[in-house]
Short mmCIF file of C-alpha atoms and ligand atoms in Angstrom, two decimals:
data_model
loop_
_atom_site.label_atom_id
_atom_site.label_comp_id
_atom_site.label_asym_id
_atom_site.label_seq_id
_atom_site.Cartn_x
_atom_site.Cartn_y
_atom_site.Cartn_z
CA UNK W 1 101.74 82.52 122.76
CA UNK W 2 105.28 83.36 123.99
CA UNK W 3 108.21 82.30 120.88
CA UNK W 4 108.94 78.89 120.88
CA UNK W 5 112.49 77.94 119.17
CA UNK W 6 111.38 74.43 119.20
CA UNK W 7 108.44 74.82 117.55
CA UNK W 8 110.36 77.22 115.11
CA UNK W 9 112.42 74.91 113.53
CA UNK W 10 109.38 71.84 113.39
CA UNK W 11 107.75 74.47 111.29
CA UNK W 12 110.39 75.34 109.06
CA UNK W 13 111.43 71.85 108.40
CA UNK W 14 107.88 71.18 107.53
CA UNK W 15 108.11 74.01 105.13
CA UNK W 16 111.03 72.66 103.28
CA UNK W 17 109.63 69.39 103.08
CA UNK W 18 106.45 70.95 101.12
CA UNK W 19 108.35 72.54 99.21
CA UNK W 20 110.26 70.18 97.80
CA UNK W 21 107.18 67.71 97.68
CA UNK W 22 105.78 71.10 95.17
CA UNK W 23 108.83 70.82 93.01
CA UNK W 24 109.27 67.31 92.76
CA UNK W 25 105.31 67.54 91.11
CA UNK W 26 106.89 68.98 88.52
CA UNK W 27 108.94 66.94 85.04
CA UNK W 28 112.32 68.09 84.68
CA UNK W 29 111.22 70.08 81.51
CA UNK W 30 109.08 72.37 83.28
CA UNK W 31 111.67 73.63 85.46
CA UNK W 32 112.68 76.81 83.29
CA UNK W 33 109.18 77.56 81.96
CA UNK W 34 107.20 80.46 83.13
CA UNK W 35 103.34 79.29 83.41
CA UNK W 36 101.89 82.64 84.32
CA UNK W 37 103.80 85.63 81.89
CA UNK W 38 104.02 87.87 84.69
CA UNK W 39 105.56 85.55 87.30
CA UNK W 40 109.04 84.62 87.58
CA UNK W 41 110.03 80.96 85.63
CA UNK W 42 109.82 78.02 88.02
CA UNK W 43 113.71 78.30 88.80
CA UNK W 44 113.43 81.75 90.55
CA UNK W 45 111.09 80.30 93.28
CA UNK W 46 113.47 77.26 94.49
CA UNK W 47 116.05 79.77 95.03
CA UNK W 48 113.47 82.59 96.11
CA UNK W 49 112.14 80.32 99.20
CA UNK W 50 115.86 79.55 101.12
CA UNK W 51 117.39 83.07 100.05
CA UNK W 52 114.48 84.75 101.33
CA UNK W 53 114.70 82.86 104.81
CA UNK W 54 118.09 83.13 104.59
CA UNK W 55 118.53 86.85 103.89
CA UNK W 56 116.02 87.79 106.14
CA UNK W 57 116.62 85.94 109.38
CA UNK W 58 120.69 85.33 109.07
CA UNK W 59 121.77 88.44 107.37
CA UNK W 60 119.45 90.96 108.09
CA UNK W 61 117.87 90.41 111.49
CA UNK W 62 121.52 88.64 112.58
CA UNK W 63 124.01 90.78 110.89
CA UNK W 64 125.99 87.77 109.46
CA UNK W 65 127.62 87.58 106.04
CA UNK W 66 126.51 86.92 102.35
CA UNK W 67 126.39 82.69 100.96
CA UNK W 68 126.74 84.39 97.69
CA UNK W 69 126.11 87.97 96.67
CA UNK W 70 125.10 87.41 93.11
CA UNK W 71 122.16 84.50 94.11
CA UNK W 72 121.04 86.38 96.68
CA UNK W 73 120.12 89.39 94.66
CA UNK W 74 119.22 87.18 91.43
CA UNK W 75 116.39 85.34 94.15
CA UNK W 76 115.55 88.35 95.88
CA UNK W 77 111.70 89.32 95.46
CA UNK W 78 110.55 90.56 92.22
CA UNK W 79 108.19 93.36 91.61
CA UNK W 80 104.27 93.95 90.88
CA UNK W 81 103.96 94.53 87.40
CA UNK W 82 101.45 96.70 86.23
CA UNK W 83 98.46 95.28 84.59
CA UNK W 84 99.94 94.19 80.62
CA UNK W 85 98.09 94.25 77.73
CA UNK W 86 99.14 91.11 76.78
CA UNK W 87 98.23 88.66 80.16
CA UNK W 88 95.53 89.07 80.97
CA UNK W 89 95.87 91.32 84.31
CA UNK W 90 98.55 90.97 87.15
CA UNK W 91 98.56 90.04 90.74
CA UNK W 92 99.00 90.41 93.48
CA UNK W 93 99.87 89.82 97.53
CA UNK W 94 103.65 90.79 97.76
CA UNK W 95 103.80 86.88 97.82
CA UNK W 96 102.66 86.98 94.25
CA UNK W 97 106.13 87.63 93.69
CA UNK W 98 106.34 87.93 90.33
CA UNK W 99 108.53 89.92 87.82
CA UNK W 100 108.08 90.57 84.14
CA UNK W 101 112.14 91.95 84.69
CA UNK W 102 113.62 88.53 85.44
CA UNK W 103 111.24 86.51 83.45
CA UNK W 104 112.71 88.05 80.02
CA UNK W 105 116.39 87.57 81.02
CA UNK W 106 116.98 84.53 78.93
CA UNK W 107 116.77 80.91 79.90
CA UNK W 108 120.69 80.74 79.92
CA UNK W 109 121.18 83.69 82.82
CA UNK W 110 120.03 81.19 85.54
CA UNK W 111 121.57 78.91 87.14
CA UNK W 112 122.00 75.08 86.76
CA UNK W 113 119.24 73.26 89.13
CA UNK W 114 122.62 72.03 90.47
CA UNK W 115 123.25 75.29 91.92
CA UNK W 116 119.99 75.84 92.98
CA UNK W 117 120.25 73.25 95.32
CA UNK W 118 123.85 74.32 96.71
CA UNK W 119 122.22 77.57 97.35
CA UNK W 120 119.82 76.61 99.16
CA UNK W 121 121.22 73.79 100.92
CA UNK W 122 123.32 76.39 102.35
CA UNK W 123 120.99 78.83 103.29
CA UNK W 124 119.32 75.94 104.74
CA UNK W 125 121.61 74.68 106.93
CA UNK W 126 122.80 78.52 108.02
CA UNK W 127 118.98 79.23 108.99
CA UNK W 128 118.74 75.98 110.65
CA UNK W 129 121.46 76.68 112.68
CA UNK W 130 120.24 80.00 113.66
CA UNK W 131 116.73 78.73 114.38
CA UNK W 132 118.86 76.26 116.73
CA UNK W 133 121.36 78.13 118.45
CA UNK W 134 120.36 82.42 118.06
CA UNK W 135 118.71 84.06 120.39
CA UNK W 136 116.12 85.32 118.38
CA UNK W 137 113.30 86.95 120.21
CA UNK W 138 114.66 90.24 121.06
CA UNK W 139 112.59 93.34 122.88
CA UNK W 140 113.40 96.13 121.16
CA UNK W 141 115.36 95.12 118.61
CA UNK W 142 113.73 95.94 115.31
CA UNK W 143 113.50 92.48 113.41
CA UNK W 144 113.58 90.42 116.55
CA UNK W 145 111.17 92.07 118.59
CA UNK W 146 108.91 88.82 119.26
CA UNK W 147 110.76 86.87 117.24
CA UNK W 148 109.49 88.95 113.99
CA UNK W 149 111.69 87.88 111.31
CA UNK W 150 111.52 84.28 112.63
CA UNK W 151 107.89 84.62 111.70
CA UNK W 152 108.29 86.25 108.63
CA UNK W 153 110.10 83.26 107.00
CA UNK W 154 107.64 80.98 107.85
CA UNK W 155 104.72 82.82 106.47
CA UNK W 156 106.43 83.60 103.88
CA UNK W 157 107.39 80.35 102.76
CA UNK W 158 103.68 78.78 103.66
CA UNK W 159 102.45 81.67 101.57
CA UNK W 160 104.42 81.09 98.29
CA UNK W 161 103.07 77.89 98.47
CA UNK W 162 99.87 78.62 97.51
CA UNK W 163 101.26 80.78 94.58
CA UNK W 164 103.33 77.69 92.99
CA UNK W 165 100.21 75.90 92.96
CA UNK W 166 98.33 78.06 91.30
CA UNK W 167 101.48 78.65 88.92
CA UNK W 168 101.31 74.56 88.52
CA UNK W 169 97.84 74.63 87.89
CA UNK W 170 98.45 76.29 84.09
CA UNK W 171 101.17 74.13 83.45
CA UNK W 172 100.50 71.05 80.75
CA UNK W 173 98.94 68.12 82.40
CA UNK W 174 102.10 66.30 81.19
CA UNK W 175 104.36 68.34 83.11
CA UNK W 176 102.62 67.38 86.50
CA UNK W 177 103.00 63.77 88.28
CA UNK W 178 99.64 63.01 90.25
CA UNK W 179 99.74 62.13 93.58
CA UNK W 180 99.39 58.23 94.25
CA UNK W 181 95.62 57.51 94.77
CA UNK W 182 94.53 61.37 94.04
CA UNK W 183 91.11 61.84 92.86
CA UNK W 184 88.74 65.32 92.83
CA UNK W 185 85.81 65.01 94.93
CA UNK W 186 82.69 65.67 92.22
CA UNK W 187 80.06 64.12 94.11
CA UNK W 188 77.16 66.21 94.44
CA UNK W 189 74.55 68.38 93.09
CA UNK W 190 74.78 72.30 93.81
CA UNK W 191 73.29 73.04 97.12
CA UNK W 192 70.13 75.55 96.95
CA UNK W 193 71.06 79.51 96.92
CA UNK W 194 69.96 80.67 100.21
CA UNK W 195 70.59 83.78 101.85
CA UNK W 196 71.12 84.29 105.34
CA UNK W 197 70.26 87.65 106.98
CA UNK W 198 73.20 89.16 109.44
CA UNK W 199 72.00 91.60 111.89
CA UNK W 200 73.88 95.18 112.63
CA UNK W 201 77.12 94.77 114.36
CA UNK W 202 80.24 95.99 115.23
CA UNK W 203 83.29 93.63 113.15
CA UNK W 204 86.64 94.25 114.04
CA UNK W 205 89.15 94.49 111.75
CA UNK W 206 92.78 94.04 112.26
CA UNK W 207 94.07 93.57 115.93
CA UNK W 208 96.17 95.31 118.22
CA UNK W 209 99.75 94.99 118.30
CA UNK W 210 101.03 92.44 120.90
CA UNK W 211 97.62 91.11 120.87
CA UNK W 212 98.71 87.41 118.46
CA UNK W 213 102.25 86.25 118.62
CA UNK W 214 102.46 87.57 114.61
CA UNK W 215 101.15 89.07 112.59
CA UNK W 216 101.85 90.58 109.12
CA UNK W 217 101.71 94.67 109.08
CA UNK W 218 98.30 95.58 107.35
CA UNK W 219 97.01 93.26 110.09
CA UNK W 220 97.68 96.26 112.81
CA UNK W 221 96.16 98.14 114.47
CA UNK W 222 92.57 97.12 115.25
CA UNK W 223 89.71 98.96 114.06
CA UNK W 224 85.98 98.73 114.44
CA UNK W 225 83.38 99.11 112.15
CA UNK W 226 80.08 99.19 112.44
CA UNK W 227 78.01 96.89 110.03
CA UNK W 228 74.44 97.82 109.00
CA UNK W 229 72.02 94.72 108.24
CA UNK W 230 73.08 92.75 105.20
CA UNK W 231 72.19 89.55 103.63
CA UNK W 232 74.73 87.08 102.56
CA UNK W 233 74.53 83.60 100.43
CA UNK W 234 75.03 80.69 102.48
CA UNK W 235 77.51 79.45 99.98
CA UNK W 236 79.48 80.62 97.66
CA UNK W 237 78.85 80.92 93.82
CA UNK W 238 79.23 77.30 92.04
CA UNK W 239 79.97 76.42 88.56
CA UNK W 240 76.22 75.66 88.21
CA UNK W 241 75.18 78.84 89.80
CA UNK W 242 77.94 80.82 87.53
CA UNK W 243 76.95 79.04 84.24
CA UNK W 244 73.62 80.13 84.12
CA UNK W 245 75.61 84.02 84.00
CA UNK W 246 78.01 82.65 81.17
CA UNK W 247 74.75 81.08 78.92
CA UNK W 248 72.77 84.40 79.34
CA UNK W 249 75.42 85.95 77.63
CA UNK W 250 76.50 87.59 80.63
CA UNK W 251 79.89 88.05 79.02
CA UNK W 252 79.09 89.60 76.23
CA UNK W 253 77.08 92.54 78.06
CA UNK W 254 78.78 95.39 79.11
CA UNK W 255 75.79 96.40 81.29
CA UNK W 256 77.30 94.44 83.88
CA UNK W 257 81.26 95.54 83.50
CA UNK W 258 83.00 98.44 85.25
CA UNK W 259 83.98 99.89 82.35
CA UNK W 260 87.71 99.41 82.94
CA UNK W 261 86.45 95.58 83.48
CA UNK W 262 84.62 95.38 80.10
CA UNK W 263 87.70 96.67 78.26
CA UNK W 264 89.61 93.63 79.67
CA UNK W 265 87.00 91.29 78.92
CA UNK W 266 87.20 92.89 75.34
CA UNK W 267 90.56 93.08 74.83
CA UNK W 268 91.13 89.69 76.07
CA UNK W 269 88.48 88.02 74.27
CA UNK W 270 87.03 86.44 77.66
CA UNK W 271 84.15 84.80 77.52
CA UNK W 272 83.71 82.26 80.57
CA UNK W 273 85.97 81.93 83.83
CA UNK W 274 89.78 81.01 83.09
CA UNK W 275 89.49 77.83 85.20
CA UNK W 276 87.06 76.34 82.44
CA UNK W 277 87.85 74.87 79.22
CA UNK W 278 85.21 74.11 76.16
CA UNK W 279 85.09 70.96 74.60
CA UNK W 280 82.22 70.49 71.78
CA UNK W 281 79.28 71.18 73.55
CA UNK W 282 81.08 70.11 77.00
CA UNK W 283 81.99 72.16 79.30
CA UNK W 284 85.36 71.06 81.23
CA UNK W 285 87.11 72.17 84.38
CA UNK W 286 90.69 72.62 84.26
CA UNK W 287 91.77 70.89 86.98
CA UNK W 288 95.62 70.79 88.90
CA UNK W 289 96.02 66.83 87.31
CA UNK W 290 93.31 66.49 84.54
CA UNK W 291 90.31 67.61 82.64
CA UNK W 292 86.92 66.62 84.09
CA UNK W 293 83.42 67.47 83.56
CA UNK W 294 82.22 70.96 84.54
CA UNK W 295 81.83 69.78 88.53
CA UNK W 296 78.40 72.02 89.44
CA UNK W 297 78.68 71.60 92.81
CA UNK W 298 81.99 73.37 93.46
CA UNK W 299 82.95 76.89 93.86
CA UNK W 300 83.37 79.18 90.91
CA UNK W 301 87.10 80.19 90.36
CA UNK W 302 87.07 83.78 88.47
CA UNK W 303 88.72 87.15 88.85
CA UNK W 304 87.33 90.09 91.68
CA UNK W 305 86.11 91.55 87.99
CA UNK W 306 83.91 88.80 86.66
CA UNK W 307 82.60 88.23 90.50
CA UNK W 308 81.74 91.26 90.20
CA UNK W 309 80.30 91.28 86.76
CA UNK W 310 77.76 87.96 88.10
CA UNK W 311 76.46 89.72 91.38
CA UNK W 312 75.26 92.91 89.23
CA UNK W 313 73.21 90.77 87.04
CA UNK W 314 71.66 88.87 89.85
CA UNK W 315 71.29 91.92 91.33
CA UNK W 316 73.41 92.06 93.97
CA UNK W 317 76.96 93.26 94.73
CA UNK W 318 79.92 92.12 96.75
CA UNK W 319 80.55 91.90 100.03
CA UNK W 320 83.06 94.74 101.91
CA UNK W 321 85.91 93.41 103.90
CA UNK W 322 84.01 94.61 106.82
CA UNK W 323 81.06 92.68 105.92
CA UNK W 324 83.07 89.26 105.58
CA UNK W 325 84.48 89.53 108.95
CA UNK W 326 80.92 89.84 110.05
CA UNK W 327 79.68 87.20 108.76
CA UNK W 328 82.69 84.97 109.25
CA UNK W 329 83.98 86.01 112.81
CA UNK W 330 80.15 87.49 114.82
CA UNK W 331 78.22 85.91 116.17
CA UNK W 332 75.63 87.15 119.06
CA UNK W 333 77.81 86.65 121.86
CA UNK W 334 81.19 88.56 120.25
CA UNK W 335 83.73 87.54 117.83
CA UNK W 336 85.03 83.93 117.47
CA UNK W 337 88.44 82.50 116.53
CA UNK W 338 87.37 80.90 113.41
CA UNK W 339 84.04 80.83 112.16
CA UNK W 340 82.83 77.38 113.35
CA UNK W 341 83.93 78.94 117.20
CA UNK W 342 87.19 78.28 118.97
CA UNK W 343 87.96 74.38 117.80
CA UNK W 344 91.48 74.38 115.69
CA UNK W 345 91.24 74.21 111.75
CA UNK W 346 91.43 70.65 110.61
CA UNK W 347 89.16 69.05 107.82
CA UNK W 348 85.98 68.61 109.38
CA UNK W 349 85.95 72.29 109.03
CA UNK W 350 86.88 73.26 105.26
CA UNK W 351 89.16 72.88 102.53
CA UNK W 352 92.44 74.25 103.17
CA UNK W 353 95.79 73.27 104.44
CA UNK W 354 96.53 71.66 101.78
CA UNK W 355 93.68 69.15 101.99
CA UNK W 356 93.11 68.48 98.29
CA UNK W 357 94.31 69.81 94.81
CA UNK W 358 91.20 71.15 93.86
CA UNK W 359 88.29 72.59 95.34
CA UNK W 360 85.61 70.11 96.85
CA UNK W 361 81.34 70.41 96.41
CA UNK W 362 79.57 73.59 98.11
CA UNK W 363 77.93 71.89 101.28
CA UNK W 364 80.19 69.27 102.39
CA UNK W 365 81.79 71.38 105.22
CA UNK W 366 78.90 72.18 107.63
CA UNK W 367 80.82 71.48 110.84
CA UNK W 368 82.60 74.53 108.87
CA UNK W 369 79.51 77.05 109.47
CA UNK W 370 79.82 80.74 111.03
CA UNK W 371 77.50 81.40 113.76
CA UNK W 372 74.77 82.46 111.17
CA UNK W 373 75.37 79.21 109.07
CA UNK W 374 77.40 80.70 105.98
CA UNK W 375 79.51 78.19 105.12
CA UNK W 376 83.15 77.21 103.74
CA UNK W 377 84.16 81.40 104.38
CA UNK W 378 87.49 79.73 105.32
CA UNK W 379 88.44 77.54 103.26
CA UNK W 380 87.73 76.46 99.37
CA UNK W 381 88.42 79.35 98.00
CA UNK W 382 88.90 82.90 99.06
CA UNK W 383 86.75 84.77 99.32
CA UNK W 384 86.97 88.22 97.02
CA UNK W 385 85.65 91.67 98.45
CA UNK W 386 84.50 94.81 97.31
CA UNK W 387 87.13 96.92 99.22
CA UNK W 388 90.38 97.83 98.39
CA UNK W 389 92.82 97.03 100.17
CA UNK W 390 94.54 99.81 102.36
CA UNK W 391 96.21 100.14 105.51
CA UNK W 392 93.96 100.79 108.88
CA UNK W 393 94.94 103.75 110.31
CA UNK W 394 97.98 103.98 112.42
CA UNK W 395 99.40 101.41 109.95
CA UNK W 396 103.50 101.27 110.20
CA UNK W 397 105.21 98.74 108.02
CA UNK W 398 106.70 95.76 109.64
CA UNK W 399 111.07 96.36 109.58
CA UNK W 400 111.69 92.81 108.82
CA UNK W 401 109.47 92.82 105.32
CA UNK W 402 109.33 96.92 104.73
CA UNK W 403 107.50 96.53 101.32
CA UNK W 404 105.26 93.71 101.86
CA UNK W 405 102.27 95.68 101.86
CA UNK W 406 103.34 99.55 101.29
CA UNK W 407 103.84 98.82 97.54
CA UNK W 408 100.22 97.83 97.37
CA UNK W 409 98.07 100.52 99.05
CA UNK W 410 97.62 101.60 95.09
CA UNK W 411 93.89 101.74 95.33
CA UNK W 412 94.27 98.86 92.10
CA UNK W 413 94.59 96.15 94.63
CA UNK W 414 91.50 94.90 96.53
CA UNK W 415 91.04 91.95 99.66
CA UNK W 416 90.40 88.89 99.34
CA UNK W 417 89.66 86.90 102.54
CA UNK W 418 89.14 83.39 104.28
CA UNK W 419 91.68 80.26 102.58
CA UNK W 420 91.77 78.48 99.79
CA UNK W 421 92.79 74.64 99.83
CA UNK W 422 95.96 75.46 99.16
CA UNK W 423 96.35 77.71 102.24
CA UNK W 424 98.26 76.57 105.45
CA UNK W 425 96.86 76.18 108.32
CA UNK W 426 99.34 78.62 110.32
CA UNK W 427 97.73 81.26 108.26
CA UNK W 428 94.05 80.94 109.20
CA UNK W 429 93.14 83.61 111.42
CA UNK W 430 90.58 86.20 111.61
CA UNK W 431 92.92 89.31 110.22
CA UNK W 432 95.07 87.67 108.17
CA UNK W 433 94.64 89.66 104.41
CA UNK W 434 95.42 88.49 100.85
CA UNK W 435 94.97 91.38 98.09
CA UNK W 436 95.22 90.63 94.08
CA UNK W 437 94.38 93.27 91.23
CA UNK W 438 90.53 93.04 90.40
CA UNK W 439 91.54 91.19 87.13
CA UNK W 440 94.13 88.92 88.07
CA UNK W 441 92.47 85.23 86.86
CA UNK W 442 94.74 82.94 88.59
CA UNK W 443 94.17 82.65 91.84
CA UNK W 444 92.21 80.27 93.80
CA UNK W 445 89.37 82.61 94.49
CA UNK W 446 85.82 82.39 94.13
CA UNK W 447 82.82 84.72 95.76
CA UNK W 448 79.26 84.84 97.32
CA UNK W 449 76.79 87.91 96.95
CA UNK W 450 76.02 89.99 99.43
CA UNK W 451 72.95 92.88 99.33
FE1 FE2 A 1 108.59 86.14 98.28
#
């Protein structure tokens, strides 16, 4: 699909608008508060999203000059902090974008939400105007070859997203407004565990570059890889499925921990999934507007370690990355677009794009199904592998984003694929990657066994 200015600046606009829609969730008291310790305080991310945009599209890719020197590098991205003792692991995707640095500069070093807004009403209007008027997709210039850094900002932006929602999601009840008519869909008993037998194949990963109009750079070049027999579940793990792990003690064994694992779940004093809360003899799910009963029929939200943790004790293990994009993307007659075949994304299909706050019952998205009937692989959660996540031979980092994923080929960070509800739908596509430490708890992210 050739670069379509047009289109561009639809997108972006949309963008903004969700963003502010995020903020304007939030009460005015929550705006300097850091939900997650690792992550930057709310503040950083309503600059972060414009100057981002801004810096990358208008300065760097166009060579024009600085709104203001000192915001810009104050909402420039943070780093990946290692693992702390005292939070309970770290993330994540570069678009984690978090920073213990910033986050213990005192309230008082940022700015007024007054200036915020100036900011970014500026950078705004300046990428606006560039989206409008610049000739952007350039051959063989380095950030505007295909429109690159146009791209950029509005993955970027779609991605962060998903990362204030799950920052909102620890936030006090209080400190959220609900949505007008909002209510978590609990209907529903667990569906059955089933497991669904995937012949060999071959499963490409990645694609080749020039093949999509973007894509980011651990998504290049393609490779193959040939995929024994496995079985997979048909759906993923649910809160029913999960519990029966949590009342067998399954937290208190360290038969089933990596070792590194069981010294978190020690240290931490973890002893059921992050996303529930215990009330009496009730168990509750922390959801992003209220407390509700434990809904069975949903996906389990945990870390790549306690995913981990479950499929030993049933006996099983993880799927590879390789393995996922076998099940999601073959089918007899080659690989599909999407799971369910060729069709666009929209909500007949799965939860994501923003469809719902929360996750929604195992089983309700059939029209959803891969060609061997796993189900909700996009969508509802993603979907955590067992393989870290490293670049594909020939990799070369993308000029417009250099570190995006270079500062994660670490060997701590493994992939997590498919969408979450909270994923756009611009970002749905068979090689698009997410990566998180294997004991980062926050993210919408559940799992299904493979053996
Ligand atoms: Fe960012």
């Amino acid at each position: 699909m050739p670069f379509d200015s047009a289109t561009a600046l639809t997108w972006y606009r949309r963008n903004r608008a969700r963003s502010r829609a995020l903020f304007d969730m939030l009460t005015d008291d929550a705006y300097y508060s850091q939900p997650i310790a690792l992550r930057h305080p709310i503040v950083f991310y309503e600059g972060h999203l414009p100057g981002f945009s801004f810096n990358t599209l208008v300065k760097k890719a166009l060579g024009r000059p600085s709104i203001d020197a000192r915001l810009e590098s104050l909402f420039a991205r943070g780093i990946d902090p290692h693992e702390s003792d005292g939070a309970g692991g770290s993330g994540g995707s570069g678009e984690s974008g978090g920073s213990g640095t910033n986050a213990r500069l005192a309230r008082d070093v940022w700015p007024s939400r007054d200036e915020v807004h100036r900011f970014a009403d500026e950078a705004d209007r300046q990428v606006i105007d560039a989206l409008e008027r610049a000739d952007l997709d350039r051959p063989g210039d380095p950030l505007l070859d295909g429109a690159e850094a146009v791209f950029t900002i509005l993955e970027h932006e779609a991605m962060h997203q998903e990362t204030l929602l799950y920052m909102w999601h620890r936030l006090p009840l209080s400190q959220k407004r609900t949505p007008h008519g909002y209510r978590p869909r609990v209907e529903g008993g667990s569906p059955p565990g089933e497991w669904i037998h995937v012949p060999a194949g071959c499963a490409t990963l990645g694609v080749a570059r020039g093949a999509i109009s973007f894509g980011w750079d651990n998504e290049f070049p393609a490779l193959s890889a040939q995929v024994p027999a496995f079985a997979i579940e048909r759906h993923d793990v649910t809160n029913d499925r999960f519990r029966e792990f949590v009342d067998a003690g399954g937290y208190r064994d360290p038969a089933w921990w990596r070792p590194e694992d069981w010294a978190w779940i020690e240290r931490e004093r973890i002893a059921h999934p992050l996303f529930w809360e215990r009330d009496g003899d009730l168990w509750l799910w922390r959801g992003m507007f209220a407390r509700i009963p434990l809904p069975g029929a949903w996906p389990v939200y945990v870390s790549q370690a306690e995913a981990a943790a479950y499929a030993r004790w049933r006996g099983a293990r993880l799927p590879t990355e390789a393995e996922f994009q076998r099940a999601a993307y073959g089918s007899p007659d080659g690989e599909r677009a999407h799971p369910w075949g060729a069709a666009l994304p929209d909500s007949s299909r799965g939860v994501f794009d923003f469809a719902s706050w929360d996750p929604e019952p195992c089983g309700t998205h059939p029209m959803g199904a891969s060609a061997w009937g796993t189900e909700d692989l996009v969508g509802n959660g993603w979907e955590w592998t067992a393989t870290p996540f490293a670049p594909f031979p020939g990799f070369q980092a993308m000029a417009s984003y250099p570190e995006y994923s270079a500062d994660f080929f670490d060997g701590e960070h493994v992939v997590m694929k498919g969408a979450s509800p909270a994923t756009a739908r611009e970002l749905l596509r068979p090689t698009f990657r997410n990566w998180f430490r294997a004991r980062y708890p926050y993210v919408y992210a559940t799992f299904r066994c493979a053996r």
